[in-house]
C-alpha cells in the first residue's frame, strides 16, 4: 500500500496544504497517523473517497432562445 505525504496528497488533489489540513481536521478526508505528533499520510483510497464525495453529476444546460 502506497502512502502519500501531505504534500503529495495536496498535489494529487490540486489543493494547498492549508486546505488539505482543514479537510483532514474537519473529517472530510481520511488519513493515517501512527500517534499524535507523527507525520500524517494518505492512501489512494483516502484520496479516491474524498473525490467521490465532492464529485457532482453534470447538469444539462438549458439555453434560452433569443428572439
Short mmCIF file of C-alpha atoms in Angstrom, two decimals:
data_model
loop_
_atom_site.label_atom_id
_atom_site.label_comp_id
_atom_site.label_asym_id
_atom_site.label_seq_id
_atom_site.Cartn_x
_atom_site.Cartn_y
_atom_site.Cartn_z
CA UNK A 1 0.00 0.00 0.00
CA UNK A 2 1.44 3.33 -1.09
CA UNK A 3 1.33 6.13 1.46
CA UNK A 4 1.34 9.73 0.26
CA UNK A 5 2.76 12.62 2.25
CA UNK A 6 0.66 15.72 2.89
CA UNK A 7 2.45 17.50 0.06
CA UNK A 8 1.93 14.63 -2.39
CA UNK A 9 -1.77 14.28 -1.47
CA UNK A 10 -2.34 18.02 -1.85
CA UNK A 11 -0.69 17.95 -5.28
CA UNK A 12 -2.84 15.00 -6.38
CA UNK A 13 -5.97 16.86 -5.28
CA UNK A 14 -4.85 20.18 -6.75
CA UNK A 15 -5.18 22.00 -3.42
CA UNK A 16 -2.83 23.66 -0.94
CA UNK A 17 -1.52 22.16 2.29
CA UNK A 18 -3.66 24.51 4.38
CA UNK A 19 -6.81 23.33 2.59
CA UNK A 20 -5.79 19.68 2.95
CA UNK A 21 -5.19 20.17 6.68
CA UNK A 22 -8.61 21.83 7.04
CA UNK A 23 -10.27 18.91 5.23
CA UNK A 24 -8.46 16.45 7.49
CA UNK A 25 -9.32 18.31 10.69
CA UNK A 26 -12.99 18.54 9.70
CA UNK A 27 -13.13 14.80 8.95
CA UNK A 28 -13.79 15.25 5.24
CA UNK A 29 -10.76 13.19 4.21
CA UNK A 30 -9.34 10.15 5.94
CA UNK A 31 -5.68 9.77 6.87
CA UNK A 32 -3.16 7.67 8.77
CA UNK A 33 -1.16 8.91 11.74
CA UNK A 34 0.58 6.32 13.91
CA UNK A 35 0.28 8.50 17.00
CA UNK A 36 -0.33 12.17 17.77
CA UNK A 37 2.56 14.32 16.66
CA UNK A 38 3.73 11.86 13.99
CA UNK A 39 3.55 12.56 10.29
CA UNK A 40 0.20 12.40 8.55
CA UNK A 41 -0.11 10.17 5.48
CA UNK A 42 -2.83 9.36 2.95
CA UNK A 43 -3.62 6.32 0.81
CA UNK A 44 -5.06 6.34 -2.69
CA UNK A 45 -8.30 5.06 -1.12
CA UNK A 46 -8.47 8.13 1.16
CA UNK A 47 -8.00 10.39 -1.86
CA UNK A 48 -10.50 8.49 -4.02
CA UNK A 49 -13.18 8.52 -1.28
CA UNK A 50 -12.80 12.27 -0.88
CA UNK A 51 -13.07 12.83 -4.63
CA UNK A 52 -16.24 10.70 -4.78
CA UNK A 53 -17.79 12.86 -2.06
CA UNK A 54 -17.14 16.11 -3.87
CA UNK A 55 -17.81 14.89 -7.40
CA UNK A 56 -21.04 16.16 -8.86
CA UNK A 57 -23.02 14.80 -11.76
CA UNK A 58 -23.00 17.02 -14.80
CA UNK A 59 -26.13 19.10 -15.19
CA UNK A 60 -27.73 19.70 -18.52
CA UNK A 61 -27.59 23.29 -19.58
CA UNK A 62 -30.84 24.83 -20.71
CA UNK A 63 -30.26 27.72 -23.05
CA UNK A 64 -32.87 30.36 -23.65
CA UNK A 65 -33.63 31.15 -27.23
CA UNK A 66 -33.10 34.69 -28.30
CA UNK A 67 -35.72 36.38 -30.27
#
